[in-house]
């Protein structure tokens, strides 16, 4: 079945550092891809998405590009803030079911 | 802003007891999902409803778990009897009619601790 693999955390960065969180997927066909974020004490919320190869999703300074050739959807941000501290989940939409990765915790210090 | 409501936020119970969680999706959202998120893992789908009908319950442990959405609006997830391994966050999510199946609106979750 479909699966999503994320880099393990926690990822610890200083404010204004560059962020990359790796995500790769295994799926039959070409699923839509998503990044969800879970801030402390809150529910998951959609951060960005891409629906086809070479699409770039972006929101709140975060970006991710759908790379069919490497089956990847890495999350990037040029300059992180303390408020970006959260758990980030990569997900793939295969056969009408959303499959999540295990999540990567990001800790940003001042 | 409309939200998915869940209750209770926290539940502590002893093993072999019954426990129930309630979810009220965003008004007008036809599709409702229950996910289980074990600490350190990603959410896993337990059951999906389209209106009052079950679309997918292939991962629901039916010997102890049940879910219903009788009027196609709010939903209840029940566990009886609870086991130690059921300790997790139970998440409810919904999507509107015709919406992208990947764009889910989540509630804050119900955290279950089984002692």
Short mmCIF file of N, CA and C in Angstrom, two decimals, chain B residues 18-104:
data_model
loop_
_atom_site.label_atom_id
_atom_site.label_comp_id
_atom_site.label_asym_id
_atom_site.label_seq_id
_atom_site.Cartn_x
_atom_site.Cartn_y
_atom_site.Cartn_z
N UNK B 18 -15.52 0.99 29.43
CA UNK B 18 -16.00 1.54 28.15
C UNK B 18 -15.69 3.02 28.10
N UNK B 19 -15.42 3.51 26.88
CA UNK B 19 -15.14 4.93 26.69
C UNK B 19 -15.76 5.37 25.37
N UNK B 20 -16.20 6.61 25.32
CA UNK B 20 -16.83 7.14 24.11
C UNK B 20 -16.31 8.54 23.81
N UNK B 21 -16.15 8.82 22.54
CA UNK B 21 -15.71 10.13 22.07
C UNK B 21 -16.76 10.67 21.10
N UNK B 22 -16.92 11.99 21.16
CA UNK B 22 -17.94 12.63 20.33
C UNK B 22 -17.28 13.65 19.41
N UNK B 23 -17.84 13.78 18.21
CA UNK B 23 -17.31 14.73 17.23
C UNK B 23 -18.46 15.41 16.50
N UNK B 24 -18.35 16.72 16.38
CA UNK B 24 -19.30 17.50 15.59
C UNK B 24 -18.52 18.19 14.49
N UNK B 25 -18.69 17.76 13.24
CA UNK B 25 -17.88 18.34 12.16
C UNK B 25 -18.35 19.74 11.80
N UNK B 26 -17.64 20.37 10.93
CA UNK B 26 -18.03 21.69 10.43
C UNK B 26 -19.37 21.53 9.70
N UNK B 27 -20.27 22.47 9.94
CA UNK B 27 -21.60 22.40 9.36
C UNK B 27 -21.53 22.27 7.84
N UNK B 28 -22.27 21.27 7.33
CA UNK B 28 -22.30 21.06 5.89
C UNK B 28 -21.26 20.11 5.36
N UNK B 29 -20.34 19.70 6.21
CA UNK B 29 -19.31 18.75 5.76
C UNK B 29 -19.90 17.34 5.76
N UNK B 30 -19.91 16.74 4.57
CA UNK B 30 -20.55 15.44 4.42
C UNK B 30 -19.65 14.28 4.84
N UNK B 31 -18.35 14.47 4.72
CA UNK B 31 -17.43 13.37 5.01
C UNK B 31 -16.78 13.59 6.37
N UNK B 32 -16.80 12.54 7.18
CA UNK B 32 -16.24 12.61 8.53
C UNK B 32 -15.30 11.45 8.71
N UNK B 33 -14.17 11.71 9.36
CA UNK B 33 -13.12 10.72 9.59
C UNK B 33 -12.79 10.64 11.08
N UNK B 34 -12.48 9.44 11.51
CA UNK B 34 -11.86 9.23 12.82
C UNK B 34 -10.46 8.65 12.58
N UNK B 35 -9.47 9.31 13.18
CA UNK B 35 -8.09 8.86 13.11
C UNK B 35 -7.59 8.55 14.52
N UNK B 36 -6.64 7.65 14.61
CA UNK B 36 -5.95 7.39 15.87
C UNK B 36 -4.47 7.77 15.68
N UNK B 37 -3.96 8.54 16.63
CA UNK B 37 -2.57 8.96 16.58
C UNK B 37 -1.86 8.50 17.85
N UNK B 38 -1.07 7.46 17.72
CA UNK B 38 -0.27 6.97 18.84
C UNK B 38 0.95 7.89 18.98
N UNK B 39 1.37 8.12 20.21
CA UNK B 39 2.46 9.05 20.49
C UNK B 39 3.70 8.72 19.65
N UNK B 40 4.18 9.72 18.93
CA UNK B 40 5.37 9.54 18.11
C UNK B 40 5.09 8.99 16.73
N UNK B 41 3.82 8.81 16.40
CA UNK B 41 3.46 8.29 15.08
C UNK B 41 2.50 9.24 14.37
N UNK B 42 2.30 8.99 13.09
CA UNK B 42 1.34 9.78 12.35
C UNK B 42 -0.08 9.26 12.53
N UNK B 43 -1.07 10.08 12.23
CA UNK B 43 -2.46 9.62 12.34
C UNK B 43 -2.74 8.45 11.40
N UNK B 44 -3.55 7.51 11.87
CA UNK B 44 -3.98 6.37 11.07
C UNK B 44 -5.51 6.35 11.02
N UNK B 45 -6.05 6.17 9.82
CA UNK B 45 -7.49 6.20 9.66
C UNK B 45 -8.14 4.98 10.30
N UNK B 46 -9.15 5.26 11.13
CA UNK B 46 -9.96 4.17 11.71
C UNK B 46 -11.24 3.95 10.90
N UNK B 47 -11.94 5.05 10.60
CA UNK B 47 -13.21 4.92 9.91
C UNK B 47 -13.52 6.22 9.18
N UNK B 48 -14.18 6.07 8.03
CA UNK B 48 -14.60 7.20 7.21
C UNK B 48 -16.09 7.07 6.92
N UNK B 49 -16.82 8.17 7.15
CA UNK B 49 -18.25 8.23 6.86
C UNK B 49 -18.49 9.20 5.70
N UNK B 50 -19.44 8.84 4.85
CA UNK B 50 -20.02 9.75 3.88
C UNK B 50 -21.47 9.89 4.28
N UNK B 51 -21.83 11.09 4.77
CA UNK B 51 -23.13 11.26 5.42
C UNK B 51 -23.25 10.22 6.53
N UNK B 52 -24.28 9.39 6.53
CA UNK B 52 -24.43 8.43 7.63
C UNK B 52 -23.86 7.06 7.30
N UNK B 53 -23.31 6.90 6.11
CA UNK B 53 -22.82 5.60 5.67
C UNK B 53 -21.31 5.45 5.88
N UNK B 54 -20.91 4.26 6.29
CA UNK B 54 -19.50 3.95 6.43
C UNK B 54 -18.89 3.69 5.06
N UNK B 55 -17.84 4.42 4.72
CA UNK B 55 -17.15 4.25 3.45
C UNK B 55 -15.96 3.31 3.61
N UNK B 56 -15.26 3.43 4.74
CA UNK B 56 -14.06 2.63 4.98
C UNK B 56 -13.90 2.42 6.46
N UNK B 57 -13.98 1.20 6.91
CA UNK B 57 -13.68 0.86 8.31
C UNK B 57 -12.74 -0.32 8.37
N UNK B 58 -11.92 -0.45 7.35
CA UNK B 58 -11.04 -1.61 7.24
C UNK B 58 -9.98 -1.67 8.35
N UNK B 59 -9.63 -0.52 8.93
CA UNK B 59 -8.63 -0.49 10.00
C UNK B 59 -9.25 -0.35 11.38
N UNK B 60 -10.53 -0.45 11.48
CA UNK B 60 -11.21 -0.34 12.78
C UNK B 60 -11.24 -1.71 13.45
N UNK B 61 -10.68 -1.83 14.65
CA UNK B 61 -10.73 -3.12 15.36
C UNK B 61 -12.15 -3.40 15.84
N UNK B 62 -12.89 -4.09 15.03
CA UNK B 62 -14.34 -4.18 15.24
C UNK B 62 -14.73 -5.04 16.44
N UNK B 63 -13.78 -5.77 17.00
CA UNK B 63 -14.14 -6.55 18.18
C UNK B 63 -14.35 -5.66 19.40
N UNK B 64 -13.76 -4.45 19.37
CA UNK B 64 -13.89 -3.57 20.53
C UNK B 64 -14.26 -2.13 20.18
N UNK B 65 -14.09 -1.77 18.95
CA UNK B 65 -14.38 -0.40 18.51
C UNK B 65 -15.67 -0.37 17.69
N UNK B 66 -16.44 0.69 17.89
CA UNK B 66 -17.61 0.93 17.05
C UNK B 66 -17.73 2.42 16.80
N UNK B 67 -18.32 2.76 15.66
CA UNK B 67 -18.52 4.17 15.31
C UNK B 67 -19.86 4.32 14.63
N UNK B 68 -20.50 5.44 14.90
CA UNK B 68 -21.77 5.68 14.27
C UNK B 68 -21.94 7.16 13.96
N UNK B 69 -22.77 7.42 12.96
CA UNK B 69 -23.09 8.78 12.56
C UNK B 69 -24.54 8.74 12.08
N UNK B 70 -25.44 8.58 13.04
CA UNK B 70 -26.81 8.19 12.77
C UNK B 70 -27.55 9.17 11.86
N UNK B 71 -27.41 10.44 12.07
CA UNK B 71 -28.15 11.42 11.28
C UNK B 71 -27.25 12.12 10.26
N UNK B 72 -26.07 11.58 10.08
CA UNK B 72 -25.18 12.18 9.10
C UNK B 72 -24.59 13.50 9.52
N UNK B 73 -24.64 13.78 10.83
CA UNK B 73 -24.05 15.04 11.30
C UNK B 73 -22.93 14.71 12.28
N UNK B 74 -23.25 14.66 13.60
CA UNK B 74 -22.22 14.34 14.57
C UNK B 74 -21.99 12.83 14.64
N UNK B 75 -20.92 12.46 15.30
CA UNK B 75 -20.50 11.06 15.32
C UNK B 75 -19.95 10.68 16.69
N UNK B 76 -20.07 9.40 17.02
CA UNK B 76 -19.54 8.86 18.27
C UNK B 76 -18.64 7.67 17.97
N UNK B 77 -17.49 7.64 18.60
CA UNK B 77 -16.56 6.51 18.53
C UNK B 77 -16.52 5.88 19.91
N UNK B 78 -16.77 4.57 19.97
CA UNK B 78 -16.80 3.88 21.26
C UNK B 78 -15.74 2.78 21.29
N UNK B 79 -15.18 2.60 22.48
CA UNK B 79 -14.25 1.50 22.72
C UNK B 79 -14.76 0.73 23.93
N UNK B 80 -14.95 -0.58 23.74
CA UNK B 80 -15.39 -1.41 24.85
C UNK B 80 -15.00 -2.86 24.61
N UNK B 81 -14.15 -3.42 25.46
CA UNK B 81 -13.47 -2.79 26.59
C UNK B 81 -12.16 -2.12 26.16
N UNK B 82 -11.78 -1.09 26.88
CA UNK B 82 -10.51 -0.43 26.57
C UNK B 82 -9.33 -1.29 27.01
N UNK B 83 -8.26 -1.24 26.22
CA UNK B 83 -7.03 -1.95 26.52
C UNK B 83 -5.88 -0.94 26.63
N UNK B 84 -4.80 -1.36 27.28
CA UNK B 84 -3.66 -0.47 27.50
C UNK B 84 -3.16 0.12 26.17
N UNK B 85 -3.16 -0.69 25.13
CA UNK B 85 -2.66 -0.26 23.83
C UNK B 85 -3.54 0.74 23.13
N UNK B 86 -4.71 1.03 23.69
CA UNK B 86 -5.61 2.02 23.08
C UNK B 86 -5.24 3.44 23.47
N UNK B 87 -4.30 3.60 24.38
CA UNK B 87 -3.86 4.94 24.78
C UNK B 87 -3.32 5.67 23.56
N UNK B 88 -3.94 6.79 23.23
CA UNK B 88 -3.60 7.51 21.99
C UNK B 88 -4.43 8.79 21.94
N UNK B 89 -4.18 9.59 20.90
CA UNK B 89 -5.02 10.73 20.60
C UNK B 89 -6.00 10.29 19.52
N UNK B 90 -7.28 10.55 19.74
CA UNK B 90 -8.30 10.22 18.75
C UNK B 90 -8.74 11.52 18.08
N UNK B 91 -8.51 11.58 16.78
CA UNK B 91 -8.74 12.79 16.00
C UNK B 91 -9.96 12.63 15.10
N UNK B 92 -10.77 13.66 15.07
CA UNK B 92 -11.89 13.70 14.14
C UNK B 92 -11.58 14.76 13.09
N UNK B 93 -11.98 14.49 11.86
CA UNK B 93 -11.75 15.44 10.78
C UNK B 93 -12.94 15.39 9.83
N UNK B 94 -13.10 16.45 9.06
CA UNK B 94 -14.19 16.47 8.09
C UNK B 94 -13.77 17.21 6.83
N UNK B 95 -14.49 16.93 5.75
CA UNK B 95 -14.29 17.63 4.48
C UNK B 95 -15.66 17.93 3.88
N UNK B 96 -15.75 19.01 3.12
CA UNK B 96 -17.04 19.35 2.52
C UNK B 96 -17.38 18.46 1.34
N UNK B 97 -18.63 18.49 0.93
CA UNK B 97 -19.07 17.75 -0.25
C UNK B 97 -18.27 18.20 -1.46
N UNK B 98 -17.70 17.23 -2.17
CA UNK B 98 -16.91 17.57 -3.34
C UNK B 98 -15.53 18.10 -3.05
N UNK B 99 -15.16 18.11 -1.79
CA UNK B 99 -13.85 18.64 -1.42
C UNK B 99 -12.73 17.66 -1.71
N UNK B 100 -11.52 18.16 -1.72
CA UNK B 100 -10.34 17.34 -1.92
C UNK B 100 -10.19 16.39 -0.74
N UNK B 101 -10.06 15.10 -1.00
CA UNK B 101 -9.97 14.14 0.10
C UNK B 101 -8.72 14.34 0.94
N UNK B 102 -7.77 15.08 0.45
CA UNK B 102 -6.57 15.31 1.23
C UNK B 102 -6.62 16.56 2.09
N UNK B 103 -7.61 17.42 1.86
CA UNK B 103 -7.72 18.67 2.61
C UNK B 103 -8.70 18.48 3.75
N UNK B 104 -8.18 17.98 4.86
CA UNK B 104 -9.00 17.68 6.01
C UNK B 104 -8.98 18.81 7.02
#
